[in-house]
Short mmCIF file of C-alpha atoms in Angstrom, two decimals:
data_model
loop_
_atom_site.label_atom_id
_atom_site.label_comp_id
_atom_site.label_asym_id
_atom_site.label_seq_id
_atom_site.Cartn_x
_atom_site.Cartn_y
_atom_site.Cartn_z
CA GLN A 28 -13.02 19.67 -5.65
CA VAL A 29 -10.61 16.72 -5.94
CA GLN A 30 -10.78 13.26 -4.42
CA LEU A 31 -7.97 10.76 -3.91
CA VAL A 32 -8.86 7.07 -3.80
CA GLU A 33 -6.28 4.57 -2.59
CA SER A 34 -6.16 0.83 -3.10
CA GLY A 35 -3.79 -2.10 -2.79
CA GLY A 36 -3.17 -2.31 0.93
CA GLY A 37 -3.47 -5.52 2.87
CA LEU A 38 -1.67 -8.22 4.80
CA VAL A 39 1.47 -9.75 3.38
CA GLN A 40 4.31 -11.88 4.73
CA PRO A 41 7.85 -10.55 5.11
CA GLY A 42 9.64 -10.51 1.79
CA GLY A 43 6.40 -10.17 -0.11
CA SER A 44 5.16 -7.41 -2.35
CA LEU A 45 2.23 -5.07 -2.65
CA ARG A 46 1.34 -2.41 -5.16
CA LEU A 47 -0.46 0.65 -3.91
CA SER A 48 -2.49 2.79 -6.27
CA CYS A 49 -3.92 6.25 -5.85
CA ALA A 50 -6.25 7.83 -8.36
CA ALA A 51 -7.30 11.45 -8.40
CA SER A 52 -10.70 12.49 -9.69
CA GLY A 53 -12.75 15.63 -9.88
CA ARG A 54 -11.83 18.92 -11.47
CA VAL A 55 -8.25 17.86 -12.12
CA VAL A 56 -6.19 19.68 -14.70
CA SER A 57 -2.87 18.13 -13.77
CA ILE A 58 -1.12 16.61 -10.80
CA ASN A 59 2.02 18.57 -10.05
CA ARG A 60 3.28 16.12 -7.45
CA MET A 61 1.80 12.91 -6.09
CA GLY A 62 3.03 10.30 -3.68
CA TRP A 63 2.84 8.44 -0.42
CA TYR A 64 3.37 9.03 3.27
CA ARG A 65 3.01 6.50 6.06
CA GLN A 66 2.20 6.55 9.75
CA ALA A 67 2.62 3.77 12.28
CA PRO A 68 0.84 3.84 15.66
CA GLY A 69 2.52 6.29 18.00
CA LYS A 70 4.78 7.58 15.24
CA GLN A 71 4.91 10.72 13.16
CA ARG A 72 3.73 10.65 9.59
CA GLU A 73 6.71 10.36 7.28
CA LEU A 74 7.40 10.64 3.59
CA VAL A 75 7.77 7.44 1.60
CA ALA A 76 8.07 8.64 -1.99
CA THR A 77 6.74 11.30 -4.32
CA ILE A 78 6.81 11.88 -8.05
CA THR A 79 6.09 14.91 -10.18
CA SER A 80 4.20 14.90 -13.45
CA GLY A 81 7.56 15.35 -15.14
CA GLY A 82 8.90 12.19 -13.50
CA SER A 83 11.17 13.62 -10.82
CA THR A 84 11.19 11.38 -7.75
CA ASN A 85 11.92 11.84 -4.07
CA TYR A 86 12.43 8.85 -1.77
CA ALA A 87 12.82 8.41 1.94
CA ASP A 88 16.09 6.86 3.06
CA PHE A 89 14.38 3.76 4.45
CA VAL A 90 13.03 2.86 1.01
CA LYS A 91 16.55 1.80 -0.08
CA GLY A 92 15.44 1.10 -3.62
CA ARG A 93 12.66 -1.26 -2.56
CA PHE A 94 9.67 0.95 -3.40
CA PRO A 95 9.81 2.38 -6.91
CA ILE A 96 7.14 4.98 -7.56
CA SER A 97 5.56 5.61 -10.94
CA ARG A 98 2.61 7.44 -12.40
CA ASP A 99 0.22 7.48 -15.31
CA ASN A 100 -0.56 11.12 -15.97
CA ALA A 101 -3.35 10.26 -18.38
CA LYS A 102 -5.12 8.33 -15.62
CA ASN A 103 -4.19 10.76 -12.83
CA THR A 104 -2.85 7.78 -10.94
CA VAL A 105 0.30 7.07 -8.95
CA TYR A 106 1.66 3.63 -8.08
CA LEU A 107 3.98 2.48 -5.34
CA GLN A 108 5.51 -0.93 -5.98
CA MET A 109 6.46 -2.21 -2.54
CA ASN A 110 8.98 -5.04 -2.66
CA SER A 111 10.95 -6.97 -0.05
CA LEU A 112 8.53 -5.86 2.61
CA LYS A 113 9.61 -5.90 6.24
CA PRO A 114 7.59 -5.88 9.48
CA GLU A 115 8.76 -2.33 10.12
CA ASP A 116 6.96 -1.27 6.94
CA THR A 117 3.66 -1.86 8.73
CA ALA A 118 1.73 1.41 8.75
CA VAL A 119 -1.19 3.26 7.30
CA TYR A 120 -0.12 4.60 3.93
CA TYR A 121 -1.62 7.89 2.79
CA CYS A 122 -1.74 9.25 -0.71
CA ASN A 123 -0.94 12.93 -1.06
CA ALA A 124 -1.12 15.14 -4.11
CA ALA A 125 -0.52 18.72 -5.12
CA VAL A 126 -3.15 19.20 -7.77
CA THR A 127 -3.84 21.90 -10.30
CA TYR A 128 -7.61 22.06 -10.61
CA ASP A 129 -10.13 24.06 -12.57
CA SER A 130 -11.96 26.36 -10.17
CA GLY A 131 -14.31 27.50 -12.90
CA ALA A 132 -12.58 30.85 -13.09
CA VAL A 133 -8.85 30.16 -12.90
CA TYR A 134 -6.57 27.24 -12.29
CA ARG A 135 -5.62 26.75 -8.64
CA VAL A 136 -3.21 24.48 -6.80
CA ALA A 137 -4.09 22.68 -3.59
CA ASP A 138 -2.92 19.72 -1.50
CA TYR A 139 -5.17 16.71 -1.00
CA TRP A 140 -4.95 13.61 1.18
CA GLY A 141 -6.44 10.19 0.71
CA GLN A 142 -8.18 8.27 3.47
CA GLY A 143 -5.25 5.93 4.03
CA THR A 144 -4.79 2.23 3.37
CA GLN A 145 -3.47 -0.26 5.92
CA VAL A 146 -0.33 -2.21 5.07
CA THR A 147 0.54 -4.99 7.51
CA ILE A 148 3.65 -7.15 7.21
CA SER A 149 3.46 -10.21 9.41
CA SER A 150 4.20 -13.91 9.41
#
């Protein structure tokens, strides 16, 4: 059993910044890949950025260098530094992780989703 807890969402003006955090807890051995997706009303959920425990990153085209992703493996936490925010960035942002966990018998890998955190960019 693994839980993902997100924080850092809120209301910010265009051009501002937010830092999203997502921490995994439970029977975590390691986080193979962790990152963020977002979903605006009436839109499909889309990838924002992901990072592996080894530091390999994957970014959506719309990020355009604005949203560097990082992680602290010791804390089982991923961060998304959101800079130069635009109104079109408004969405619910969901943490996602592929986690290796201790089942009590063997290590297993499973995907987990956070509850989502609202990011609103408005004047």
